[in-house]
Structures are given as C-alpha cells and as structure tokens.
Amino acid sequence: KTQLAAAGWAAPLLFVLVTAVLTGLGAPRLVFCSLAGWSFGLGWGFALSHFGTLLGAYAMFLLARHSQPERLRRKYPKRRIIAVPVGTGWWSVLLVRQLPVSGLYNDILLGWSPVSHRDFWIGRALGFLTLGVPATLMRAGEIHADLAQLGM
C-alpha cells in the first residue's frame, strides 16, 4: 500500500496493468480484487480490479481467437480438439463463467467459439461480479471501521 501511495497518480494505472498481465497469465483474479479493496477502498478498488481482470481475460480471448484452431485441426486430424458448446450471446459467456473451471481456460475456449467481442465483454463483466464484489468488500472493510466510510 505504501508503494502504491508513492506512485501517486500512476498507482491506479499501474495496478490495472499488473492485474491485467498477471490474470491474463492465469493468476487468480480474486487476489487482485482483495488487494484493490485493501489498497483503494471499495468503490475505486472494485472498479480498478474489475477493469484489470477484464483486460486480462480479453487478452487471452484475443490470443485464442488469433491462434486459428482450425489450423490445429488440419495439422492434427486424429486428435480431438474440444468443441465448445456455446451459443453466441452474452448469456452464454455468463453461463460459461459460472463453470468451476479456471477463467484462463474459459477465455481460451470462448476465443475458439463464435462468441462476439461485445458479448464476451458483457458476459465477462457480469460474470465477474459474483465473486469480485464480495472479495473487494471484505478487504475494504478491514481498512474502514466506520460503515459510512466503506462505500466511499
């Protein structure tokens, strides 16, 4: 927290960047939600961790989208590549997000599916709310003894 304070106005940008890179590589996003709540409070902490984790997930989605899975199918015809039984709407992304599988694998599989970029953003943004808000709230509550200050 002291190091983030020393970074001044760049601290939120630095936090979002580090969060995006590390969650894109597979780090658990709830760690960053907790750190954000502790470092920035509930409002800003949630916004920064949510945006950072969305950027990391979208980076993996784009990487998978550009990996051309159809080329893999041609190169290894006898190997079975997982076919993603996903619709094309944001609702499908939201449902996939609720599966008990690492988000990294979900992002890769969704990148290989026909889901649009817009639907990925909407579904992921809604899907990350279920655990992101409580994780941020728990740590933000540790730094504010007064409940009136917690929402600020």
Short mmCIF file of C-alpha atoms in Angstrom, two decimals:
data_model
loop_
_atom_site.label_atom_id
_atom_site.label_comp_id
_atom_site.label_asym_id
_atom_site.label_seq_id
_atom_site.Cartn_x
_atom_site.Cartn_y
_atom_site.Cartn_z
CA LYS A 1 0.00 0.00 0.00
CA THR A 2 2.90 2.33 0.75
CA GLN A 3 4.48 1.61 -2.62
CA LEU A 4 1.20 2.32 -4.40
CA ALA A 5 0.89 5.61 -2.48
CA ALA A 6 4.43 6.51 -3.53
CA ALA A 7 3.43 6.01 -7.17
CA GLY A 8 0.92 8.87 -6.82
CA TRP A 9 -1.50 9.36 -9.70
CA ALA A 10 0.10 6.46 -11.60
CA ALA A 11 -0.87 3.93 -8.90
CA PRO A 12 -4.31 3.07 -10.34
CA LEU A 13 -2.90 2.72 -13.84
CA LEU A 14 -0.04 0.57 -12.58
CA PHE A 15 -2.44 -1.60 -10.60
CA VAL A 16 -4.73 -2.16 -13.61
CA LEU A 17 -1.75 -3.00 -15.83
CA VAL A 18 -0.24 -5.50 -13.38
CA THR A 19 -3.66 -7.04 -12.75
CA ALA A 20 -4.34 -7.42 -16.48
CA VAL A 21 -0.97 -9.03 -17.21
CA LEU A 22 -0.99 -11.45 -14.29
CA THR A 23 -4.63 -12.52 -14.62
CA GLY A 24 -4.08 -12.93 -18.36
CA LEU A 25 -1.29 -15.35 -17.49
CA GLY A 26 -3.58 -17.30 -15.17
CA ALA A 27 -3.15 -15.71 -11.73
CA PRO A 28 -6.30 -15.86 -9.59
CA ARG A 29 -8.26 -12.67 -10.05
CA LEU A 30 -9.73 -12.68 -6.54
CA VAL A 31 -6.26 -11.94 -5.16
CA PHE A 32 -6.31 -8.67 -7.08
CA CYS A 33 -9.87 -7.90 -6.01
CA SER A 34 -8.78 -8.28 -2.39
CA LEU A 35 -5.64 -6.22 -2.88
CA ALA A 36 -7.62 -3.50 -4.60
CA GLY A 37 -10.17 -3.34 -1.80
CA TRP A 38 -7.40 -3.08 0.75
CA SER A 39 -5.40 -0.52 -1.24
CA PHE A 40 -8.06 1.69 -2.81
CA GLY A 41 -11.24 1.03 -0.82
CA LEU A 42 -14.47 -0.48 -2.08
CA GLY A 43 -15.50 1.88 -4.89
CA TRP A 44 -12.20 2.51 -6.62
CA GLY A 45 -10.81 -0.87 -5.64
CA PHE A 46 -13.65 -2.72 -7.27
CA ALA A 47 -13.56 -0.57 -10.40
CA LEU A 48 -9.80 -0.97 -10.85
CA SER A 49 -9.69 -4.71 -10.16
CA HIS A 50 -12.75 -5.34 -12.32
CA PHE A 51 -11.30 -3.46 -15.28
CA GLY A 52 -7.87 -5.06 -14.86
CA THR A 53 -9.26 -8.58 -14.74
CA LEU A 54 -11.49 -7.87 -17.74
CA LEU A 55 -8.48 -6.67 -19.72
CA GLY A 56 -6.52 -9.80 -18.80
CA ALA A 57 -9.41 -12.07 -19.78
CA TYR A 58 -9.89 -10.20 -23.06
CA ALA A 59 -6.18 -10.53 -23.87
CA MET A 60 -6.44 -14.32 -23.56
CA PHE A 61 -9.65 -14.28 -25.58
CA LEU A 62 -7.86 -12.39 -28.37
CA LEU A 63 -4.84 -14.67 -28.23
CA ALA A 64 -7.07 -17.72 -28.56
CA ARG A 65 -9.11 -16.08 -31.31
CA HIS A 66 -5.96 -15.46 -33.35
CA SER A 67 -4.43 -18.90 -32.68
CA GLN A 68 -6.52 -20.30 -35.51
CA PRO A 69 -7.84 -23.55 -34.01
CA GLU A 70 -8.93 -24.70 -37.47
CA ARG A 71 -5.23 -24.90 -38.40
CA LEU A 72 -4.66 -27.18 -35.42
CA ARG A 73 -7.49 -29.42 -36.58
CA ARG A 74 -5.92 -29.73 -40.03
CA LYS A 75 -2.44 -30.35 -38.62
CA TYR A 76 -3.60 -32.97 -36.10
CA PRO A 77 -6.68 -34.55 -37.71
CA LYS A 78 -6.71 -37.61 -35.42
CA ARG A 79 -6.57 -35.54 -32.26
CA ARG A 80 -9.85 -34.31 -30.94
CA ILE A 81 -9.90 -30.60 -30.15
CA ILE A 82 -12.62 -29.63 -27.75
CA ALA A 83 -15.65 -28.21 -29.47
CA VAL A 84 -17.16 -25.52 -27.33
CA PRO A 85 -20.92 -25.96 -26.99
CA VAL A 86 -21.56 -22.26 -26.56
CA GLY A 87 -24.16 -20.04 -28.10
CA THR A 88 -23.22 -16.68 -29.47
CA GLY A 89 -24.81 -14.32 -26.95
CA TRP A 90 -23.54 -12.71 -23.77
CA TRP A 91 -25.78 -15.05 -21.79
CA SER A 92 -23.65 -17.97 -22.98
CA VAL A 93 -20.49 -16.23 -21.81
CA LEU A 94 -22.09 -15.57 -18.43
CA LEU A 95 -23.02 -19.25 -18.07
CA VAL A 96 -19.53 -20.42 -19.08
CA ARG A 97 -18.10 -18.02 -16.49
CA GLN A 98 -20.01 -19.86 -13.76
CA LEU A 99 -18.39 -23.22 -14.56
CA PRO A 100 -15.96 -24.46 -11.89
CA VAL A 101 -13.02 -24.18 -14.27
CA SER A 102 -10.16 -21.69 -14.25
CA GLY A 103 -11.09 -18.49 -16.06
CA LEU A 104 -7.97 -18.85 -18.21
CA TYR A 105 -9.37 -21.99 -19.84
CA ASN A 106 -12.78 -20.41 -20.23
CA ASP A 107 -11.25 -17.44 -22.04
CA ILE A 108 -9.35 -19.72 -24.42
CA LEU A 109 -12.40 -21.85 -25.17
CA LEU A 110 -14.55 -18.77 -25.68
CA GLY A 111 -11.90 -17.38 -28.04
CA TRP A 112 -12.27 -20.54 -30.11
CA SER A 113 -16.06 -20.20 -30.14
CA PRO A 114 -18.23 -17.95 -32.34
CA VAL A 115 -18.90 -15.53 -29.43
CA SER A 116 -18.57 -11.89 -30.49
CA HIS A 117 -16.23 -9.44 -28.79
CA ARG A 118 -19.15 -7.39 -27.47
CA ASP A 119 -20.85 -10.44 -25.99
CA PHE A 120 -17.57 -11.53 -24.40
CA TRP A 121 -17.20 -8.15 -22.66
CA ILE A 122 -20.80 -8.07 -21.44
CA GLY A 123 -20.84 -11.68 -20.25
CA ARG A 124 -17.48 -11.43 -18.53
CA ALA A 125 -18.29 -8.11 -16.87
CA LEU A 126 -21.47 -9.56 -15.40
CA GLY A 127 -19.85 -12.90 -14.56
CA PHE A 128 -17.00 -11.31 -12.63
CA LEU A 129 -19.45 -9.52 -10.31
CA THR A 130 -20.45 -12.65 -8.40
CA LEU A 131 -17.17 -13.05 -6.52
CA GLY A 132 -15.41 -9.79 -7.32
CA VAL A 133 -17.69 -7.59 -5.23
CA PRO A 134 -17.51 -9.73 -2.04
CA ALA A 135 -13.73 -10.18 -2.32
CA THR A 136 -13.20 -6.44 -2.68
CA LEU A 137 -15.71 -5.66 0.06
CA MET A 138 -14.07 -7.97 2.59
CA ARG A 139 -10.67 -6.34 2.29
CA ALA A 140 -12.09 -2.82 2.03
CA GLY A 141 -13.93 -3.49 5.29
CA GLU A 142 -10.63 -4.18 7.04
CA ILE A 143 -9.38 -0.64 6.50
CA HIS A 144 -12.62 1.17 7.39
CA ALA A 145 -14.01 0.68 10.87
CA ASP A 146 -16.90 3.05 10.12
CA LEU A 147 -19.55 1.54 7.80
CA ALA A 148 -20.44 5.00 6.46
CA GLN A 149 -16.91 5.36 5.08
CA LEU A 150 -16.93 1.89 3.49
CA GLY A 151 -18.93 2.96 0.43
CA MET A 152 -16.63 5.89 -0.36
#
